[in-house]
Every structure is written in structure tokens, then in C-alpha cells.
Coordinates of C-alpha atoms and ligand atoms in Angstrom, one line a residue:
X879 CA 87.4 130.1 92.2
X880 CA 90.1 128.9 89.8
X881 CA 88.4 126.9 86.3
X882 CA 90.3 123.4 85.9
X883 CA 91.5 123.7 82.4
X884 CA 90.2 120.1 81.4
X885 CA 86.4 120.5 81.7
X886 CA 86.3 124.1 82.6
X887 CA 83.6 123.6 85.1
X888 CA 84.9 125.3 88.9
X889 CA 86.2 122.4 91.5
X890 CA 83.0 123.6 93.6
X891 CA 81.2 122.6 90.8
X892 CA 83.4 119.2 90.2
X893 CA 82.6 118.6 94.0
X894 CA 79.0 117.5 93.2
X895 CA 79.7 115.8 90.0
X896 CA 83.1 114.2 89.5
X897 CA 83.7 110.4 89.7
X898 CA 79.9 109.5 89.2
X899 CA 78.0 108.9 86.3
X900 CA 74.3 107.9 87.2
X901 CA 73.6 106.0 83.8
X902 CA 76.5 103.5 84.9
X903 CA 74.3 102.6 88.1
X904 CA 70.5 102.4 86.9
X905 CA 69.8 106.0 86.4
X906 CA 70.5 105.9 90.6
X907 CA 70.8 110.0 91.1
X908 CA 73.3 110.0 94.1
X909 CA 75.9 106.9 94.5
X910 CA 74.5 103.3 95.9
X911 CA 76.9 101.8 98.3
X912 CA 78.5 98.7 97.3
X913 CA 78.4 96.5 100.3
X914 CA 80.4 93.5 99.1
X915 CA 83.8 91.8 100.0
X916 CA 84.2 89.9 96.7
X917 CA 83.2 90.5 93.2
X918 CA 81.5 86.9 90.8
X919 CA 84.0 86.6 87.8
X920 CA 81.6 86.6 84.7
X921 CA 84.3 83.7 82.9
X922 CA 87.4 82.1 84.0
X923 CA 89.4 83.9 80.6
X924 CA 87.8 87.4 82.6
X925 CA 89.2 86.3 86.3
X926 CA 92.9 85.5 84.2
X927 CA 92.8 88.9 82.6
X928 CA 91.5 90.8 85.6
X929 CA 94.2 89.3 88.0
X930 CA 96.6 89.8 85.1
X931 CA 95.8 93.4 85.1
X932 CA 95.7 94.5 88.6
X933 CA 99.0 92.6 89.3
X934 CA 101.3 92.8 86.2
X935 CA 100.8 96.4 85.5
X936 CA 103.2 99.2 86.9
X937 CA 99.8 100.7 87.8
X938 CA 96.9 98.7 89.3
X939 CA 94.4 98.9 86.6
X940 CA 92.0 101.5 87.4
X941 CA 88.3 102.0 87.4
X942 CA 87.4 98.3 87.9
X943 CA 87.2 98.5 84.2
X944 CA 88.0 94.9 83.9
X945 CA 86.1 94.6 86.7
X946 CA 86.7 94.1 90.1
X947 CA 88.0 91.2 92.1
X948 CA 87.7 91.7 96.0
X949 CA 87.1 94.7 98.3
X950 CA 90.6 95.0 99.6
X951 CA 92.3 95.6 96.1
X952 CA 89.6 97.9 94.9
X953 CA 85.5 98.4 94.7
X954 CA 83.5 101.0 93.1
X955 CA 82.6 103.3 95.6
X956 CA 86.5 103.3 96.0
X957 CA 86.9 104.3 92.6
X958 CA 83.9 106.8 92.2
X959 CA 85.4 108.9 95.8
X960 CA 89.4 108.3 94.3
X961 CA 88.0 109.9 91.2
X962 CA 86.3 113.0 93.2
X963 CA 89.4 113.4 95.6
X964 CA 91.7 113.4 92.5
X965 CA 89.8 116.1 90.7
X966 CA 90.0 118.4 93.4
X967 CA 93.6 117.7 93.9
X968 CA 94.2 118.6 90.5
X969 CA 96.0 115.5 90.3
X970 CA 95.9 112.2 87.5
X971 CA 94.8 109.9 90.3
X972 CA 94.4 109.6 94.6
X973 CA 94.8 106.8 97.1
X974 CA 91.9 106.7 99.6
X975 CA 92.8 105.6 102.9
X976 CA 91.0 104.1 106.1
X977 CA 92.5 107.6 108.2
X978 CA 94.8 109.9 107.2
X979 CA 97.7 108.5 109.2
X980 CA 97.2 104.9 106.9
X981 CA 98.1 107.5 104.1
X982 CA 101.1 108.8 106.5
X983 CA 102.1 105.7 106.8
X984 CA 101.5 104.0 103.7
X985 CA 103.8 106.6 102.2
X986 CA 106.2 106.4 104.9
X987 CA 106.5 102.4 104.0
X988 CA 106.4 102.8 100.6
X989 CA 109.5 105.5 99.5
X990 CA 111.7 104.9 103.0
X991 CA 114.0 102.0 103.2
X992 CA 116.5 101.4 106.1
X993 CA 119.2 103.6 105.4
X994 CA 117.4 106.1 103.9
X995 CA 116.8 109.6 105.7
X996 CA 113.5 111.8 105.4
X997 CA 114.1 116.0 105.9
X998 CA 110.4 116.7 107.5
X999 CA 108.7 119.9 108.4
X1000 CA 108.7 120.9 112.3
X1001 CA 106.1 120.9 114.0
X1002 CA 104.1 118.8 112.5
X1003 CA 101.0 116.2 113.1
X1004 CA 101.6 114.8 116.4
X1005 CA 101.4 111.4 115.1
X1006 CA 103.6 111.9 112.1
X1007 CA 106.1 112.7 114.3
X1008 CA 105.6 110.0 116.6
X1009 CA 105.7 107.7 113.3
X1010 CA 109.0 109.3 112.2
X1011 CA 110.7 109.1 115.5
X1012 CA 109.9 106.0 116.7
X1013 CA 108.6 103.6 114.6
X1014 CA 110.8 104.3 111.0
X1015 CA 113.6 105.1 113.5
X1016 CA 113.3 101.4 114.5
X1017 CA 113.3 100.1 111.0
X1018 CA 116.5 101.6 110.3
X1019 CA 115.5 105.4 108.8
X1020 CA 116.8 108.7 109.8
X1021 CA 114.4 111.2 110.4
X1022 CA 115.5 115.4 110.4
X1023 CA 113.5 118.0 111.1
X1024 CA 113.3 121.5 110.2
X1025 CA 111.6 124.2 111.6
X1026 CA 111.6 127.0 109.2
X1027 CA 110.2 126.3 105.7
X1028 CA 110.8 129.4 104.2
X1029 CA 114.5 130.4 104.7
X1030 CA 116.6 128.7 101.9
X1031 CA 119.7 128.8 104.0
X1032 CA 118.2 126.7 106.5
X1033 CA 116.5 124.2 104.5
X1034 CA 119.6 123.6 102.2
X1035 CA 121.5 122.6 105.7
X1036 CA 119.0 120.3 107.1
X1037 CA 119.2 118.6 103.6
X1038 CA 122.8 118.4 104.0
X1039 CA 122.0 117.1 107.1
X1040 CA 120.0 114.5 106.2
X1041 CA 122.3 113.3 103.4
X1042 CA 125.0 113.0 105.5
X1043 CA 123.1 110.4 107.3
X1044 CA 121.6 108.4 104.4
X1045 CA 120.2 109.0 101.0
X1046 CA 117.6 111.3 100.9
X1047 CA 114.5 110.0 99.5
X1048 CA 111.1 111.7 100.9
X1049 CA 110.7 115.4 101.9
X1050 CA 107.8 115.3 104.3
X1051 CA 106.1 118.7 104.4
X1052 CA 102.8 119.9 106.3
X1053 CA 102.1 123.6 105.7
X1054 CA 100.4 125.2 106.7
X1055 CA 101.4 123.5 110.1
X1056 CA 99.9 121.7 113.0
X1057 CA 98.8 123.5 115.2
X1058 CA 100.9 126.4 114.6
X1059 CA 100.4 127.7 111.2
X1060 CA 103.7 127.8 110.4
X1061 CA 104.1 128.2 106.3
X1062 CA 106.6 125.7 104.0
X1063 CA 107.3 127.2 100.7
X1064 CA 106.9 124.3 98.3
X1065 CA 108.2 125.6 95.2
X1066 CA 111.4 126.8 97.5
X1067 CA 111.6 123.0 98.6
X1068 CA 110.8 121.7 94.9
X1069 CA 114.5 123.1 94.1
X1070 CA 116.1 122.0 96.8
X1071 CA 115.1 118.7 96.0
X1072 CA 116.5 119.5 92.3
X1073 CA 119.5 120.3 94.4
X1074 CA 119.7 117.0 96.6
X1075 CA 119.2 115.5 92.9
X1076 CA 122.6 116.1 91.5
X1077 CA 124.2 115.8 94.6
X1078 CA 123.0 111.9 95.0
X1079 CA 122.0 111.2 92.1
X1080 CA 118.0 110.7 93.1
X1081 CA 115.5 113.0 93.5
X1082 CA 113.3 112.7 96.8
X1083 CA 110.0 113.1 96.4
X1084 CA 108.2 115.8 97.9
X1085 CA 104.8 115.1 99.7
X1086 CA 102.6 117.8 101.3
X1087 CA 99.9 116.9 104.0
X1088 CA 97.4 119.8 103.0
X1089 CA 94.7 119.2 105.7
X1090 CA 94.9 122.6 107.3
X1091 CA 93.6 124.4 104.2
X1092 CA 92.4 121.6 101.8
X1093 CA 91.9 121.9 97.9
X1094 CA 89.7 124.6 97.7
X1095 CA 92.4 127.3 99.8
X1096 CA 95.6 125.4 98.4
X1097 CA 96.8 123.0 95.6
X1098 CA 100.1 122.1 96.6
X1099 CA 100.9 119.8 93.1
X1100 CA 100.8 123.4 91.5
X1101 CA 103.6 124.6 93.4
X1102 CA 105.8 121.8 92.9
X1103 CA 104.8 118.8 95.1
X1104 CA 104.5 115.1 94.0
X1105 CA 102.1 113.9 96.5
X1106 CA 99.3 116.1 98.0
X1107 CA 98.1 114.3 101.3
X1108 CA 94.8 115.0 103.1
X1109 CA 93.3 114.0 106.5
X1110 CA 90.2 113.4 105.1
X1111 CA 88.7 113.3 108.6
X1112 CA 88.8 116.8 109.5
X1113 CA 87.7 119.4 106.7
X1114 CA 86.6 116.9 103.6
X1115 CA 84.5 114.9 106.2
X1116 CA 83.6 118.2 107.8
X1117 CA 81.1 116.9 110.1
X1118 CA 83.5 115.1 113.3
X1119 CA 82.0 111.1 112.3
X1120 CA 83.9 110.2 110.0
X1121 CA 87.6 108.8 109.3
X1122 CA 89.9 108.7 105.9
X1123 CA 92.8 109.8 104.4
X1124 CA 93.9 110.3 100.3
X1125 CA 97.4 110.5 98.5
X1126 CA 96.7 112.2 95.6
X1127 CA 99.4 112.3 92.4
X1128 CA 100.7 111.5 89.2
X1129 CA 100.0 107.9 88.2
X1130 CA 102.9 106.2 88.6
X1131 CA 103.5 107.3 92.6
X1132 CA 99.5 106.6 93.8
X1133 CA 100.1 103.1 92.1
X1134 CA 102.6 102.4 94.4
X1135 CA 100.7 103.4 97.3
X1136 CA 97.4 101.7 96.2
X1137 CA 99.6 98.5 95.7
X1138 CA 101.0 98.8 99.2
X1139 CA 97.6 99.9 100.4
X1140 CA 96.5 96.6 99.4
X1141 CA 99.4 94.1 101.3
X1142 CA 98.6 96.8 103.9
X1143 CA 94.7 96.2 103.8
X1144 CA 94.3 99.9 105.3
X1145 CA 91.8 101.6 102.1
X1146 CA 89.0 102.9 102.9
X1147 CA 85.7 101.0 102.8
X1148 CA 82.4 101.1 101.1
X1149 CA 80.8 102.9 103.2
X1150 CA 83.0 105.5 104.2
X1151 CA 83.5 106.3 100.5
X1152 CA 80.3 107.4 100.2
X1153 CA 80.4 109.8 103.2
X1154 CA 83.2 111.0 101.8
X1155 CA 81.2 111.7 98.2
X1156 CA 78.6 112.6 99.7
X1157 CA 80.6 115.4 102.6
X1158 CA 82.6 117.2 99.9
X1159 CA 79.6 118.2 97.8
X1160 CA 79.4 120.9 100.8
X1161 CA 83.2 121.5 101.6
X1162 CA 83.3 124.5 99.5
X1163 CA 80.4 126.3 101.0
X1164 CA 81.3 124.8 105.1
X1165 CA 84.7 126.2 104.1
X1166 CA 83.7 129.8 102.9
X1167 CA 81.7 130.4 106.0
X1168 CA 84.7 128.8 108.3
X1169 CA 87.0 131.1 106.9
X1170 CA 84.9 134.1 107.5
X1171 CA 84.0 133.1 111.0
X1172 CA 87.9 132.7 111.7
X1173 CA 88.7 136.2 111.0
X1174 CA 85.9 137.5 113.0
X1175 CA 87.5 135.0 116.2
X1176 CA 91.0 135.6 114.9
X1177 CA 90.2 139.5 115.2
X1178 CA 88.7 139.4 118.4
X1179 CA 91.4 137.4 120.4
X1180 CA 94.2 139.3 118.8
X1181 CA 92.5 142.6 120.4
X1182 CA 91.9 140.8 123.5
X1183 CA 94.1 142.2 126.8
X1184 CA 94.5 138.1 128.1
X1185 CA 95.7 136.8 124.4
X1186 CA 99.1 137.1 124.2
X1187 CA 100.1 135.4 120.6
X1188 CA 98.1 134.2 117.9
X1189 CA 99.1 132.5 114.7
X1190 CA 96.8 133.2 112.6
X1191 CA 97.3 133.4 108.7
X1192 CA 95.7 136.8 107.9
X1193 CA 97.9 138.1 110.7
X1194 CA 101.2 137.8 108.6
X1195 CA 103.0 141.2 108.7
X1196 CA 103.1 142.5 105.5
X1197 CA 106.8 142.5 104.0
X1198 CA 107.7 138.9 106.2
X1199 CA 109.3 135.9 103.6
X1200 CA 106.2 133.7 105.2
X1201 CA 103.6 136.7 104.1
X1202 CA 105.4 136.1 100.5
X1203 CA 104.8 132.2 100.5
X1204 CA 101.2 133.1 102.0
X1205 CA 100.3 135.1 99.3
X1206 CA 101.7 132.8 96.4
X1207 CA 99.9 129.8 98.1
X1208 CA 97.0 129.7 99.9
X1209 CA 94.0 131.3 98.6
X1210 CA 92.6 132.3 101.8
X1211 CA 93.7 132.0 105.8
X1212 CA 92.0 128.8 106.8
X1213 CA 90.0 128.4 110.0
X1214 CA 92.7 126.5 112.0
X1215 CA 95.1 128.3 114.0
X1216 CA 96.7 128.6 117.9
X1217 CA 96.5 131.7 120.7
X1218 CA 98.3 131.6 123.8
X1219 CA 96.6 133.3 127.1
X1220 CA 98.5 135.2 130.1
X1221 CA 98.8 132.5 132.7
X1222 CA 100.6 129.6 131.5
X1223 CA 99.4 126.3 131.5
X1224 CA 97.0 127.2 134.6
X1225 CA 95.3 130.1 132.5
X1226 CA 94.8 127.8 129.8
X1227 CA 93.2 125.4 132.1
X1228 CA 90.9 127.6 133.7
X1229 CA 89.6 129.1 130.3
X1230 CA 89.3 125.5 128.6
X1231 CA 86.8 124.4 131.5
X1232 CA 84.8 128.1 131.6
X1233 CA 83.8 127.4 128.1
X1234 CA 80.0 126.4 127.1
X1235 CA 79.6 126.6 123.5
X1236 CA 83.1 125.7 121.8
X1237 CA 83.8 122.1 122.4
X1238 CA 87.0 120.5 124.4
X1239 CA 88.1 118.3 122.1
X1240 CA 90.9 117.1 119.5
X1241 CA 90.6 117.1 115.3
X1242 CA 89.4 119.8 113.6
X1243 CA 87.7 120.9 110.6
X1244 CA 83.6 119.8 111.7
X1245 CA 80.8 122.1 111.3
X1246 CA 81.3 122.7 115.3
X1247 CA 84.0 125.1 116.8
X1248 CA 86.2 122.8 118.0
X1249 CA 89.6 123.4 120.9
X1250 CA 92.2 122.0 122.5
X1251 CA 95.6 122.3 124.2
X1252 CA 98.5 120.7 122.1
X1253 CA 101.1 120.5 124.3
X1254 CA 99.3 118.2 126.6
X1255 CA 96.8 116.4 124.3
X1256 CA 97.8 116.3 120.2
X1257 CA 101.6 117.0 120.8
X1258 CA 101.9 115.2 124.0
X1259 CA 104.2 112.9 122.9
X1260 CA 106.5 114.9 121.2
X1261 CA 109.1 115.9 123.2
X1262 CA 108.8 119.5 125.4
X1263 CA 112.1 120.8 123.9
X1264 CA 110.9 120.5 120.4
X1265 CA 107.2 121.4 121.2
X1266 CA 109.3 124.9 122.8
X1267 CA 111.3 124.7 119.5
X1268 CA 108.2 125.8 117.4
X1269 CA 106.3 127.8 120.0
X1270 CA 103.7 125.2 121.5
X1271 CA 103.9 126.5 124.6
X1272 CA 101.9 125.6 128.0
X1273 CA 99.1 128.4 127.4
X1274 CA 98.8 127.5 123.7
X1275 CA 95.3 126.3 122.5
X1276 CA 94.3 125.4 119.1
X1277 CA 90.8 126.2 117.3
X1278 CA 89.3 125.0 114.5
X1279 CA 86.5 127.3 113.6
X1280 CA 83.2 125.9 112.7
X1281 CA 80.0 127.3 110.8
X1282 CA 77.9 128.2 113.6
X1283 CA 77.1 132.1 114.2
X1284 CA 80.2 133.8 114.8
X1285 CA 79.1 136.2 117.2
X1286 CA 77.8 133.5 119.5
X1287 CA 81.5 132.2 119.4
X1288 CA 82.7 135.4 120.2
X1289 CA 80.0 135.5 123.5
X1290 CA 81.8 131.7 124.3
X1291 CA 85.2 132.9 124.2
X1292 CA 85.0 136.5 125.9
X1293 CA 83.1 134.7 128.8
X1294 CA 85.6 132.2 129.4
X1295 CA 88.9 134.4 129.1
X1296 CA 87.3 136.0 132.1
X1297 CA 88.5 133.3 133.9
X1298 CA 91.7 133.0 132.8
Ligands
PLP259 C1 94.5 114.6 111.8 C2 95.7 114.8 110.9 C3 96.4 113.7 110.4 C4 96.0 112.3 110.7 O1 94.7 112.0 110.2 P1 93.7 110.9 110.9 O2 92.6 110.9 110.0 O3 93.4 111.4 112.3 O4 94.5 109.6 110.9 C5 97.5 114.0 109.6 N1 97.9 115.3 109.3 C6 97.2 116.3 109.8 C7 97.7 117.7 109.5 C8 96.1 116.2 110.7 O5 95.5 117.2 111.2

């Protein structure tokens, strides 16, 4: 996999290592957690220059190198899992989050104003949406949506669009898409918001929620995002017990968010830092073997008489625009995607409740196989005209593919689609 040019070490390698230095904590080989709410200041001139630091700066002073004050603002196992997250993001520094919807909506709070309007890709997370369309609406911000990422004619008129109702400060993009896979082109969208630049004078800044693939399949500041956002629950966790969410970008942007994150009081905690440092040391290998298993799945239901669509990434007909972006951007197809079966919402129904092995449930990205039905669970409250709008239909299911033996998922799935 791609060297970083800093260290020259791989980021599977990085994964293990970066962010923690054992001779900094007693020769300790793997990270202690620091359970503690507030830090002793070792003078009063210290506590002065500390505070000073953290809340002077453009930039909360990082690392705790003046040392740390209290939990909230920052702690080291906050530091050593920022550093880690950052270094896989390719990015100067990362915002760690209690889930990744704080992180939505940290960033949501912290570049929107009333007034302002935010284009956003379509569909995307259920709760993103929900965020967008009700909440911000409330505070005054104009949400537009668009539903096809890669087609420059579009995208240049919902940006129009969205200027005509207010300045134009955030592009919210999530590609590839939940739950359908649908592809953004970010260095397409990193023009256009060159574009919406010297039309109003400010450039919006660009944020892309990379959960579906994560760093190791796509690096989205490489193509031309500022902000790289992750669910940290689903793949970086990789194990269904575990909650967080990370910003990752240039300084000046993540030290916006962290100071937010700290009137907010929504960063993630001791504890789930460590998880977190302690999970991605195997996201590299759980993702290799998701993948793999994916296209075995992928292969089967596409060949299957009861599937009628999938949306799988490796499917992309050679030639299409999105088979272009594909190529350009992600290193490999992931092991989320969607399928409809014959049979509408009833067939759907019938095969969800036949199945023994893959489990019923929402999230994605665990070591188990895990499915569900969009339309009436993660996208149930976004409206049925826009769920048609992207193709999250009644019979559509989504299924994150896990690391067990794919041939015992394939048993699962044929069993169950005899029911449908
Ligand atoms: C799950 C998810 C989120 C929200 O993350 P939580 O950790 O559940 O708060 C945001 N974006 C995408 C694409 C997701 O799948």
C-alpha cells in the first residue's frame, strides 16, 4: 500500500505505531489509559501559561505539551488516538469525537451560520440528513441536496442553487454513499468550490465523511477535500462495541472543531481512545479479508435469479463517469453495499427473518456480517420521495460484510432467498 512520504514506513505499518511513544510512559509497551477528569498544575506561572496556550492560540495547543488542564479540553489518550487517526488521514492533525454524528455535527455548528446554505450529497447518512433538514433548518440554514456527484452540469446548478439562497459555506459530501454506493468525485467538487469562490467571494469548504471505505481504500484530502470525516464506530472500531467519530485536516480547521468540541463537551473519552488505538492496529488486515469476502457475496447475489439490483463497487460498467471517479479514488470496492430482491418490501421481509448466520441489525463495518433494510430502519426518516430519488427502494437491504468464512455467508444468504 501507498508509503507516506514523511517517514516512509506503510500506514498499515503507522497503524501499530503512530501517536505512541513507550519511553514517554514508563517503558509501558501498549498505551495505559488515563482515567482522570483534571490534571495537578505543577506551579501557578505553569496553570497561567497552560490556560494561556489552550485559549489564546488560533490553534488549541497540541500534545498537552504544556501539559494538560482537564479531560474535556484535552487528555493524553486523546492526543496519542488524534495522532494515530491523523496519520492515517494523511492529514496535519484530527478531532476525535464521542460518535461520528458529534463530528457531523460539530462541523455542521462550526462553519454554518443562519443564512448560510450547505450543497450536500444525496443520499446520505440517515442522520445527517435528519441534522440538515430539521435541526440546521431551524437555526436558520438552507440545506440542498444533490444526487449525482459526478456530472459537473448538475453539481454546478445545485451550487447555484444553494447560492441563490444564502452564501455557500460547507460542501457536505459522503462517497462512497450510504447505503447505496453512490460515488462523489471530490476533485470535480474541489473546483466547483474554486468556482462558488469567485462568484461570492468565499470558498466553502469541502468535507468528506469517508466511513464506507476508510483510510486504507480512500484518502479523500488527496483529492481535494479539507476535512476527511470518519464514523469511527463502524470499520476503525471494527468490532460493533464501540462509538466515536474524527475530523481529520489541516491545522487551522481541526482547531476550530476541537475548540467547539470543547463548549460542546462531545470528544471522546479515555477509554474509548484506547479502543480506538488499540482496534486500528487490525483495520488493515479486517479490511483486506472484508473486501475479499464482499466480492465473493457481491458475485453470488448478482448471479442470483431473486436479486434484482445490486450496487456494488466492483460492478461499475466499465466506460461509466462513476467507473472513472472509482478508479481515480478508492483503492479497492469496500465491503458495504445494497441488493434489492423480487418481492417488494414483503420479499425483503420474508428473507430478513429466514436468515441464521448474517445478523438483523443497523451499522456496519464489525468483524460480523451485518444487514438491514434502509428504507424502514436507517433512512426511515427521510422522506419516501427522496429515499425513491436515490433508489432505496422497499426490497433494498444493505450488508456490511464481515471476516467470517465467506462460503458459510454464501450457505446463509442462498437459504434465506429461498424464501423470498
Ligand atoms: C454511522 C455513520 C455516521 C454516524 O456515526 P455514529 O458513530 O453512528 O454517530 C455518519 N456517517 C456514516 C456514513 C455512517 O455510516
Amino acid at each position: 500500500m501507498a508509503e507516506t512520504p514523511k517517514t516512509r514506513l506503510s500506514l498499515e505499518t503507522l497503524a501499530i505505531s503512530a501517536g505512541y511513544d513507550a519511553a514517554e510512559h514508563q517503558g509501558a509497551a501498549k498505551p495505559p489509559i488515563y482515567m482522570t477528569s483534571t490534571f495537578v498544575y505543577p506551579s501557578a506561572a505553569q496553570a497561567k501559561a497552560v490556560h494561556q496556550a489552550f485559549f489564546d492560540g488560533e490553534v488549541p495547543e497540541k500534545s498537552g505539551k504544556n501539559g494538560f488542564i482537564y479531560a474535556r479540553l484535552d487528555h493524553p489518550n486523546l492526543v496519542m488516538a488524534q495522532a494515530r487517526i491523523a496519520t492515517l488521514d494523511r492529514a496535519e492533525d484530527s478531532a476525535l469525537f464521542a460518535s461520528g454524528m458529534a463530528a457531523v455535527s460539530t462541523l455542521a455548528q462550526c462553519f454554518l451560520r443562519p443564512g448560510d446554505s450547505v450543497l450536500h450529497s444525496r443520499p446520505i447518512y440517515g442522520g445527517t440528513d435528519m441534522l440538515l433538514h430539521t435541526h440546521m433548518t431551524e437555526m436558520g440554514v438552507h440545506p440542498v441536496g444533490f444526487t449525482d456527484g459526478v456530472d459537473e452540469a448538475h453539481l454546478t446548478q445545485m451550487a447555484d442553487a444553494a447560492m441563490a439562497r444564502g452564501p455557500l459555506t460547507l460542501i457536505m459530501v459522503e462517497s462512497p454513499a450510504n447505503p447505496t454506493c453512490a460515488i462523489a468525485d471530490i476533485a470535480l467538487i474541489s473546483r466547483l468550490a474554486d468556482r462558488v469562490a469567485l462568484a461570492q467571494g468565499r470558498r466553502p469548504i469541502i468535507s468528506v465523511d469517508n466511513t464506507f471505505l476508510g483510510p486504507f481504500l480512500q484518502s479523500p484530502l488527496e483529492h481535494g477535500a479539507d476535512l476527511c470525516l470518519t464514523s469511527l464506530t463502524k470499520y476503525a472500531g471494527g468490532h460493533s462495541d464501540f462509538m466515536g467519530g474524527s475530523i481529520s485536516g489541516p491545522n487551522a480547521l481541526v482547531g476550530k472543531l476541537k475548540k467547539l468540541r470543547t463548549l460542546m463537551g462531545n470528544h471522546a473519552d479515555p477509554h474509548n481512545c484506547w479502543m480506538l488505538l488499540r482496534s486500528v492496529e487490525t483495520m488493515a488486515l479486517r479490511t483486506e479479508r472484508a473486501v475479499a469476502n464482499a466480492r465473493t457475496i457481491a458475485t453470488f447475489l448478482r448471479d442470483h435469479p431473486k436479486v434484482v439490483r445490486i450496487t456494488y463497487l466492483g460492478f461499475l460498467a466499465e466506460g461509466s463517469p462513476e467507473r472513472a471517479v472509482y478508479d481515480r479514488q478508492c483503492a479497492a470496492s469496500g465491503s458495504t453495499f445494497s441488493f434489492d430482491v423480487e418481492g417488494g418490501e414483503a420479499g425483503a421481509f420474508r428473507f430478513l427473518d429466514r436468515l441464521r448466520l448474517l445478523r438483523f441489525a443497523v451499522s456496519l463495518g464489525g468483524t460480523e456480517t451485518l444487514i438491514c433494510h434502509p428504507a424502514t430502519t436507517t433512512h426511515y426518516a427521510v422522506p419516501e420521495e427522496a429515499r425513491a430519488a436515490v433508489h432505496i427502494g422497499p426490497a433494498t437491504m444493505r450488508v456490511s460484510v464481515g471476516i467470517e468464512t465467506a462460503s458459510d455467508l454464501v450457505a446463509d444468504l442462498a437459504q434465506a432467498l429461498e424464501a423470498v
